[in-house]
Tab-separated table of C-alpha atoms in Angstrom:
chain	number	residue	atom	x	y	z
A	792	MET	CA	-1.892	9.195	-19.768
A	793	MET	CA	-3.863	10.323	-16.981
A	794	ASN	CA	-2.709	12.548	-13.678
A	795	ARG	CA	-2.582	11.298	-10.687
A	796	ILE	CA	-4.755	12.451	-7.760
A	797	ALA	CA	-1.910	11.686	-5.161
A	798	ALA	CA	-4.348	10.851	-2.253
A	799	ALA	CA	-2.954	13.771	-0.064
A	800	ARG	CA	-4.038	16.297	-2.538
A	801	ILE	CA	-7.427	15.177	-2.597
A	802	THR	CA	-10.395	17.188	-1.637
A	803	GLY	CA	-14.151	17.918	-0.989
A	804	ALA	CA	-15.923	14.206	-0.469
A	805	ALA	CA	-12.725	12.382	-0.128
A	806	LEU	CA	-9.573	11.909	1.556
A	807	LEU	CA	-8.802	14.430	3.748
A	808	SER	CA	-5.095	14.916	4.586
A	809	ILE	CA	-4.841	15.558	8.867
A	810	GLY	CA	-1.770	16.515	10.713
A	811	LEU	CA	-0.615	14.401	13.609
A	812	ALA	CA	-1.710	14.359	17.137
A	813	ALA	CA	1.361	15.355	18.500
A	814	THR	CA	5.122	16.651	17.550
A	815	VAL	CA	8.305	15.090	18.880
A	816	SER	CA	11.667	17.233	19.392
A	817	VAL	CA	14.684	15.467	19.299
A	818	PRO	CA	17.626	18.433	18.491
A	819	ALA	CA	20.462	16.114	17.236
A	820	ALA	CA	22.679	17.164	19.941
A	821	ALA	CA	20.042	15.828	22.181
A	822	ALA	CA	18.686	12.687	20.307
A	823	SER	CA	19.562	10.884	24.065
A	824	ALA	CA	16.702	12.285	25.349
A	825	PRO	CA	13.781	10.064	25.553
A	826	VAL	CA	11.317	10.773	22.429
A	827	SER	CA	8.101	11.956	23.736
A	828	VAL	CA	4.797	10.708	21.492
A	829	ASP	CA	1.113	10.976	21.133
A	830	THR	CA	-0.215	7.530	21.199
A	831	SER	CA	-4.384	7.882	19.969
A	832	THR	CA	-5.207	6.416	17.335
A	833	ASN	CA	-6.073	9.429	15.517
A	834	GLY	CA	-9.748	8.779	15.328
A	835	VAL	CA	-9.494	5.127	14.072
A	836	VAL	CA	-13.720	3.526	14.314
A	837	ILE	CA	-13.524	-0.009	13.782
A	838	SER	CA	-16.482	-1.011	12.039
A	839	PRO	CA	-17.766	-4.414	13.121
A	840	ASP	CA	-17.265	-5.905	9.303
A	841	VAL	CA	-13.278	-4.526	9.727
A	842	ALA	CA	-13.341	-5.870	13.289
A	843	SER	CA	-14.227	-9.709	12.011
A	844	ALA	CA	-11.853	-9.544	9.089
A	845	LEU	CA	-9.300	-8.234	11.980
A	846	GLN	CA	-9.933	-10.983	14.054
A	847	ARG	CA	-9.941	-13.271	11.110
A	848	ASP	CA	-7.074	-12.558	9.072
A	849	LEU	CA	-4.298	-10.966	11.629
A	850	GLY	CA	-6.087	-12.266	15.172
A	851	LEU	CA	-6.623	-8.876	16.656
A	852	SER	CA	-9.441	-8.330	18.810
A	853	PRO	CA	-11.279	-4.876	18.904
A	854	ALA	CA	-9.132	-3.911	21.645
A	855	ARG	CA	-5.918	-5.481	20.544
A	856	ALA	CA	-6.384	-4.156	17.257
A	857	MET	CA	-6.842	-0.509	18.999
A	858	VAL	CA	-3.434	-0.738	20.630
A	859	THR	CA	-1.474	-1.743	17.694
A	860	PHE	CA	-3.138	1.488	15.670
A	861	ALA	CA	-1.622	3.476	18.722
A	862	GLN	CA	1.852	1.346	17.767
A	863	GLN	CA	1.751	2.600	14.467
A	864	ASN	CA	0.828	5.621	14.633
A	865	ARG	CA	3.510	6.162	17.882
A	866	ALA	CA	5.973	4.475	14.983
A	867	ASP	CA	5.320	6.961	12.234
A	868	VAL	CA	5.499	9.856	14.792
A	869	GLN	CA	9.204	8.308	16.091
A	870	VAL	CA	10.347	7.724	12.379
A	871	ALA	CA	9.815	11.330	10.861
A	872	THR	CA	11.860	12.520	13.772
A	873	LEU	CA	14.444	9.908	13.570
A	874	ARG	CA	14.686	10.638	9.518
A	875	THR	CA	15.866	14.370	9.744
A	876	VAL	CA	18.049	13.947	12.804
A	877	LEU	CA	19.855	10.839	11.275
A	878	GLY	CA	20.502	12.222	7.989
A	879	PRO	CA	22.001	10.099	5.388
A	880	ILE	CA	22.955	7.255	8.313
A	881	PHE	CA	18.997	6.720	7.930
A	882	ALA	CA	18.501	3.643	6.289
A	883	GLY	CA	14.608	2.734	5.920
A	884	SER	CA	12.318	1.460	8.768
A	885	TRP	CA	10.014	-1.104	9.365
A	886	PHE	CA	7.227	-1.079	11.546
A	887	ASP	CA	7.992	-4.607	13.960
A	888	ALA	CA	4.337	-6.241	15.292
A	889	ALA	CA	5.323	-8.646	17.415
A	890	ALA	CA	7.524	-5.771	19.816
A	891	GLY	CA	4.473	-3.522	18.755
A	892	GLU	CA	7.754	-0.857	17.964
A	893	ALA	CA	9.658	0.836	15.317
A	894	VAL	CA	12.924	-0.584	14.013
A	895	VAL	CA	15.112	1.998	11.886
A	896	ALA	CA	18.046	0.707	10.246
A	897	VAL	CA	21.448	2.934	10.169
A	898	THR	CA	24.567	2.834	8.564
A	899	ASP	CA	26.664	4.159	10.911
A	900	VAL	CA	27.619	1.882	14.188
A	901	THR	CA	27.796	5.418	16.453
A	902	ALA	CA	24.249	6.040	16.012
A	903	LEU	CA	22.843	2.988	17.491
A	904	ALA	CA	22.735	4.287	21.365
A	905	ARG	CA	21.070	7.201	19.897
A	906	VAL	CA	18.625	5.992	18.331
A	907	ARG	CA	17.756	3.409	21.097
A	908	ALA	CA	17.801	6.821	23.884
A	909	ALA	CA	14.501	7.688	21.095
A	910	GLY	CA	12.883	4.322	21.941
A	911	VAL	CA	13.060	2.924	18.783
A	912	GLU	CA	15.291	-0.664	17.853
A	913	ALA	CA	18.413	0.028	15.821
A	914	ARG	CA	19.491	-2.367	13.144
A	915	VAL	CA	23.266	-1.761	11.044
A	916	VAL	CA	22.679	-2.456	7.677
A	917	THR	CA	25.487	-1.945	4.658
A	918	ARG	CA	22.719	-0.703	1.871
A	919	THR	CA	20.071	2.275	2.470
A	920	ASP	CA	16.851	2.080	1.474
A	921	ALA	CA	18.197	4.408	-1.282
A	922	GLN	CA	20.927	2.537	-2.422
A	923	LEU	CA	18.671	-1.010	-2.935
A	924	THR	CA	15.485	1.349	-4.619
A	925	ALA	CA	18.471	2.267	-7.295
A	926	VAL	CA	19.600	-1.451	-7.905
A	927	ALA	CA	15.481	-2.128	-7.624
A	928	ASP	CA	14.593	0.260	-10.483
A	929	GLY	CA	18.309	-0.883	-12.585
A	930	LEU	CA	16.749	-4.328	-12.660
A	931	ARG	CA	13.278	-2.277	-14.565
A	932	GLN	CA	16.290	-2.003	-17.271
A	933	LYS	CA	17.106	-5.540	-18.128
A	934	GLN	CA	15.446	-7.550	-19.924
A	935	VAL	CA	13.082	-9.664	-18.189
A	936	PRO	CA	12.871	-13.784	-18.358
A	937	ALA	CA	9.747	-15.378	-18.560
A	938	GLY	CA	10.831	-17.032	-15.101
A	939	VAL	CA	10.931	-13.654	-13.525
A	940	VAL	CA	7.591	-12.037	-11.889
A	941	GLY	CA	8.662	-9.386	-9.823
A	942	TRP	CA	11.369	-8.000	-7.317
A	943	TYR	CA	11.291	-5.548	-4.021
A	944	VAL	CA	13.255	-3.916	-1.426
A	945	ASP	CA	13.192	-5.772	1.973
A	946	LEU	CA	14.494	-3.596	4.125
A	947	PRO	CA	14.913	-6.286	7.548
A	948	THR	CA	17.082	-8.420	5.373
A	949	ASP	CA	18.998	-5.307	3.273
A	950	GLN	CA	18.483	-6.882	0.115
A	951	VAL	CA	16.648	-6.543	-3.298
A	952	VAL	CA	14.600	-9.811	-3.455
A	953	VAL	CA	13.587	-11.524	-7.191
A	954	GLN	CA	10.727	-13.613	-7.770
A	955	ILE	CA	11.202	-16.356	-9.384
A	956	LEU	CA	9.010	-19.375	-10.968
A	957	ASP	CA	11.649	-21.603	-12.558
A	958	ARG	CA	16.048	-21.880	-12.460
A	959	SER	CA	16.145	-21.552	-16.321
A	960	PRO	CA	19.748	-20.671	-18.256
A	961	ALA	CA	17.271	-17.150	-18.362
A	962	THR	CA	16.334	-16.559	-14.564
A	963	GLU	CA	19.226	-17.821	-13.761
A	964	ALA	CA	21.488	-14.945	-16.434
A	965	PHE	CA	18.968	-12.343	-15.295
A	966	LEU	CA	20.211	-13.193	-11.201
A	967	ALA	CA	24.181	-13.643	-11.871
A	968	THR	CA	23.870	-9.547	-13.450
A	969	ALA	CA	21.692	-8.603	-11.281
A	970	GLY	CA	24.422	-7.827	-8.273
A	971	ALA	CA	25.560	-8.778	-4.732
A	972	ALA	CA	22.340	-7.024	-2.807
A	973	VAL	CA	19.475	-9.416	-4.824
A	974	ARG	CA	18.006	-12.511	-3.330
A	975	ALA	CA	16.305	-14.891	-5.547
A	976	GLN	CA	12.782	-16.196	-3.868
A	977	ALA	CA	10.855	-19.295	-5.472
A	978	VAL	CA	7.078	-18.240	-5.923
A	979	THR	CA	4.790	-20.555	-7.510
A	980	GLU	CA	1.973	-18.144	-9.004
A	981	ARG	CA	2.234	-15.037	-11.270
A	982	PRO	CA	0.475	-12.544	-10.247
A	983	LYS	CA	-2.384	-11.608	-12.275
A	984	PRO	CA	-4.936	-8.196	-12.492
A	985	LEU	CA	-7.985	-8.920	-10.587
A	986	TYR	CA	-10.529	-8.213	-12.841
A	987	ALA	CA	-13.593	-9.689	-12.634
A	988	VAL	CA	-19.486	5.723	-4.837
A	989	ARG	CA	-17.828	4.246	-2.159
A	990	GLY	CA	-14.697	2.019	-1.624
A	991	GLY	CA	-14.716	-1.202	-2.483
A	992	ASP	CA	-18.357	-1.047	-4.555
A	993	ALA	CA	-18.576	-2.809	-7.306
A	994	TRP	CA	-18.787	-0.681	-11.210
A	995	TYR	CA	-18.780	-2.256	-14.383
A	996	GLY	CA	-17.283	-1.360	-17.616
A	997	SER	CA	-18.671	-2.273	-20.987
A	998	ASN	CA	-18.253	-5.977	-20.475
A	999	PHE	CA	-16.478	-6.673	-16.668
A	1000	ARG	CA	-16.387	-5.984	-13.317
A	1001	CYS	CA	-13.829	-3.796	-10.892
A	1002	SER	CA	-14.097	-2.175	-7.074
A	1003	VAL	CA	-14.257	1.324	-6.786
A	1004	GLY	CA	-11.276	3.188	-4.497
A	1005	PHE	CA	-11.660	6.317	-3.375
A	1006	SER	CA	-14.122	9.558	-4.265
A	1007	ALA	CA	-12.365	12.784	-5.200
A	1008	THR	CA	-13.181	16.133	-5.710
A	1009	ASP	CA	-10.394	18.273	-8.197
A	1010	ALA	CA	-10.157	21.504	-7.998
A	1011	ALA	CA	-12.438	22.959	-10.325
A	1012	GLY	CA	-15.171	21.232	-8.653
A	1013	GLY	CA	-14.943	17.672	-11.002
A	1014	LYS	CA	-16.072	15.176	-9.182
A	1015	HIS	CA	-14.268	11.119	-9.907
A	1016	PHE	CA	-13.624	8.188	-8.405
A	1017	VAL	CA	-9.866	6.392	-8.344
A	1018	THR	CA	-9.929	2.476	-9.183
A	1019	ALA	CA	-7.140	0.271	-10.636
A	1020	GLY	CA	-5.912	1.831	-14.348
A	1021	HIS	CA	-5.760	-1.801	-16.123
A	1022	CYS	CA	-9.649	-1.431	-15.422
A	1023	THR	CA	-9.870	1.389	-16.903
A	1024	ALA	CA	-7.355	0.447	-19.822
A	1025	GLY	CA	-10.397	0.374	-22.337
A	1026	GLY	CA	-12.623	3.771	-22.136
A	1027	GLY	CA	-15.916	4.279	-22.276
A	1028	THR	CA	-19.183	4.476	-19.775
A	1029	ALA	CA	-19.092	3.299	-16.576
A	1030	SER	CA	-22.056	2.409	-14.286
A	1031	GLY	CA	-22.603	2.112	-10.711
A	1032	TYR	CA	-23.037	-1.278	-8.276
A	1033	ASN	CA	-26.928	-1.401	-9.564
A	1034	GLN	CA	-26.446	-0.148	-13.081
A	1035	VAL	CA	-27.136	3.274	-13.001
A	1036	SER	CA	-24.924	5.260	-15.295
A	1037	LEU	CA	-21.918	7.246	-13.227
A	1038	GLY	CA	-19.970	8.431	-15.899
A	1039	ARG	CA	-16.805	8.320	-18.181
A	1040	ILE	CA	-13.720	6.449	-18.191
A	1041	ASN	CA	-10.696	9.496	-18.026
A	1042	GLY	CA	-7.717	7.899	-17.447
A	1043	SER	CA	-5.706	5.057	-17.306
A	1044	HIS	CA	-1.773	4.059	-16.024
A	1045	PHE	CA	-0.479	0.780	-15.893
A	1046	GLY	CA	3.213	0.365	-16.141
A	1047	SER	CA	6.164	2.377	-14.400
A	1048	GLY	CA	4.926	4.283	-11.023
A	1049	GLY	CA	1.523	1.980	-10.888
A	1050	ASP	CA	-1.646	0.678	-11.756
A	1051	TYR	CA	-4.241	3.319	-11.685
A	1052	GLY	CA	-7.222	4.829	-13.256
A	1053	LYS	CA	-9.711	7.583	-13.383
A	1054	VAL	CA	-13.449	7.748	-14.050
A	1055	ASP	CA	-15.834	10.827	-14.035
A	1056	VAL	CA	-18.719	11.238	-12.320
A	1057	THR	CA	-21.056	12.831	-14.461
A	1058	SER	CA	-23.953	11.682	-12.864
A	1059	GLY	CA	-26.161	13.735	-11.015
A	1060	GLN	CA	-28.001	10.767	-9.630
A	1061	TRP	CA	-24.552	10.304	-7.595
A	1062	THR	CA	-22.780	12.180	-4.347
A	1063	LEU	CA	-19.351	11.581	-3.417
A	1064	SER	CA	-18.857	10.415	-0.282
A	1065	GLY	CA	-15.646	9.884	1.486
A	1066	THR	CA	-16.125	6.459	3.373
A	1067	VAL	CA	-15.397	2.604	2.451
A	1068	ALA	CA	-17.977	0.383	2.155
A	1069	SER	CA	-18.993	-2.021	5.467
A	1070	GLY	CA	-21.531	-4.400	4.447
A	1071	GLY	CA	-24.154	-2.994	5.596
A	1072	GLY	CA	-22.643	0.435	7.106
A	1073	ALA	CA	-19.770	2.508	5.909
A	1074	VAL	CA	-15.984	3.224	7.105
A	1075	ALA	CA	-15.133	7.031	7.249
A	1076	VAL	CA	-12.106	7.350	5.767
A	1077	LYS	CA	-9.587	10.227	7.663
A	1078	GLY	CA	-6.684	11.091	5.595
A	1079	SER	CA	-3.911	9.407	3.982
A	1080	ALA	CA	-0.824	8.903	6.283
A	1081	GLU	CA	1.374	6.178	4.764
A	1082	ALA	CA	1.261	2.957	6.579
A	1083	ALA	CA	4.556	1.010	7.184
A	1084	VAL	CA	6.172	-1.867	6.541
A	1085	GLY	CA	4.816	-4.298	8.985
A	1086	ALA	CA	2.088	-2.182	9.632
A	1087	ALA	CA	-1.753	-3.964	9.552
A	1088	VAL	CA	-4.113	-2.873	6.730
A	1089	CYS	CA	-7.301	-3.990	5.134
A	1090	ARG	CA	-8.777	-3.455	1.762
A	1091	SER	CA	-12.307	-3.610	1.106
A	1092	GLY	CA	-13.691	-5.544	-2.591
A	1093	SER	CA	-16.666	-6.053	-4.375
A	1094	THR	CA	-16.197	-9.571	-4.637
A	1095	THR	CA	-15.052	-10.760	-0.776
A	1096	GLY	CA	-16.086	-7.974	0.981
A	1097	TRP	CA	-12.587	-6.583	3.529
A	1098	HIS	CA	-9.808	-8.852	4.322
A	1099	CYS	CA	-6.811	-7.708	6.140
A	1100	GLY	CA	-3.119	-8.614	6.473
A	1101	THR	CA	0.204	-6.734	6.729
A	1102	ILE	CA	2.554	-4.710	4.788
A	1103	GLN	CA	5.119	-6.760	3.521
A	1104	ALA	CA	7.298	-4.546	1.147
A	1105	LYS	CA	6.526	-1.407	-1.041
A	1106	ASN	CA	8.231	-0.748	-4.184
A	1107	GLN	CA	7.339	-3.506	-5.763
A	1108	THR	CA	7.721	-4.390	-9.483
A	1109	VAL	CA	5.423	-7.127	-10.916
A	1110	VAL	CA	5.532	-8.446	-13.859
A	1111	TYR	CA	2.202	-9.225	-15.171
A	1112	GLN	CA	1.359	-11.123	-18.436
A	1113	GLN	CA	-0.317	-7.392	-19.388
A	1114	GLY	CA	2.899	-5.828	-18.726
A	1115	THR	CA	5.401	-4.659	-15.990
A	1116	VAL	CA	4.011	-2.101	-13.225
A	1117	THR	CA	6.272	-0.903	-10.884
A	1118	GLY	CA	5.824	1.122	-7.798
A	1119	LEU	CA	3.464	-1.345	-5.702
A	1120	THR	CA	2.873	-2.238	-2.172
A	1121	ARG	CA	3.110	-5.843	-1.247
A	1122	THR	CA	0.816	-7.626	1.148
A	1123	ASN	CA	-0.074	-10.840	2.444
A	1124	VAL	CA	-3.824	-9.850	1.993
A	1125	CYS	CA	-6.131	-11.904	-0.114
A	1126	ALA	CA	-7.909	-11.013	-3.064
A	1127	GLU	CA	-10.403	-12.466	-6.353
A	1128	PRO	CA	-11.110	-11.298	-9.914
A	1129	GLY	CA	-13.313	-8.432	-9.547
A	1130	ASP	CA	-11.613	-6.820	-6.118
A	1131	SER	CA	-9.023	-4.619	-8.136
A	1132	GLY	CA	-9.422	-1.047	-8.064
A	1133	GLY	CA	-10.927	-1.421	-4.234
A	1134	ALA	CA	-9.744	0.803	-1.179
A	1135	TRP	CA	-7.188	-0.266	1.068
A	1136	ILE	CA	-6.847	1.284	4.668
A	1137	SER	CA	-4.898	1.680	7.783
A	1138	GLY	CA	-7.110	2.723	10.536
A	1139	ASN	CA	-8.845	5.007	8.971
A	1140	GLN	CA	-6.200	6.373	6.490
A	1141	ALA	CA	-6.192	5.800	2.882
A	1142	GLN	CA	-3.299	3.465	1.524
A	1143	GLY	CA	-4.288	2.542	-2.003
A	1144	VAL	CA	-6.405	0.910	-4.707
A	1145	THR	CA	-6.359	-2.485	-5.182
A	1146	SER	CA	-3.781	-3.847	-8.295
A	1147	GLY	CA	-3.193	-7.540	-8.488
A	1148	GLY	CA	-2.256	-10.701	-6.575
A	1149	SER	CA	-1.947	-14.288	-6.303
A	1150	GLY	CA	-3.849	-17.049	-4.613
A	1151	ASP	CA	-7.661	-16.413	-3.403
A	1152	CYS	CA	-9.259	-15.912	-0.066
A	1153	THR	CA	-10.265	-19.563	0.541
A	1154	HIS	CA	-6.585	-20.772	0.907
A	1155	GLY	CA	-4.713	-17.101	1.092
A	1156	GLY	CA	-2.562	-14.894	-1.331
A	1157	THR	CA	-0.744	-12.040	-1.823
A	1158	THR	CA	-1.893	-9.064	-3.149
A	1159	TYR	CA	-0.619	-5.802	-4.680
A	1160	PHE	CA	-1.952	-2.200	-4.241
A	1161	SER	CA	-1.034	0.977	-6.199
A	1162	PRO	CA	-0.220	3.776	-3.236
């Protein structure tokens, strides 16, 4: 098993962590004071290909997309402050794209006024995000029947959603023992890994094609790129989109905690780039600030190029036929075979690499990425 390369720790020509442009100060004793935040987009520049995908998939014009990214940035700053101010009664948050604002869940009704005074919508819930995560983690300890294809924490409904293909006795028994925090959601397809050095470009193993995620330089100066773990599971050599040797596959994880792999770039013919492929150009990646549930997100893959959508849930467990993978992020973005391992961004912030999904880019679908 490889040591995971965390985006916030990647250095050199890869993902550079950056601070937010503004700070927010809301002491507990003055929580009714307005929150002052920066409404910039942290230097986001939308390339023509990404602009086209945002317009096609989310109905966002370039101007509207810039407003959305500014709203998401503002919401991230507000939520980070309120998480500290509220302490144990903070129960989670998400981004309301229609309203352009953060929503913060709390377990104490007396906190509603404080949250709203900070310019953030508030909801009272019964369970915290930590409690819901514990419920989801508990499901992994059970025998999962064939009719269950995954589950995720759904903060807006304060529940854990279990996705099912059928209502067989085994599925019903699984649901019956899951507890009151769980509800079932019928789905029609089982997700699958999307088999088929800029993020989104193709790379090849012995008999398959996947997509590059993000390039990375380790502390010793070694060059690598991250991709999907199910792509790197067999080891061996790797070649680039032009069939020129890159180096060797040197790490794979597919299971608890995600779907991620590493390829060592040892050939002197390749130079690492901190960008994501965008047709004839490239999109610069500036950091790795995590986008919220409800935020706009885009991905690039070697089969279908750029497609965009929204983050629907985090900490998703997916029961692939090849094995169960935890810790994924669920989106309504489409993808197809060969897009696996490709890069995900929100604005100019790296989010993760494509794992798998269901559907396609003709009819739409659900895709999961490993953060």
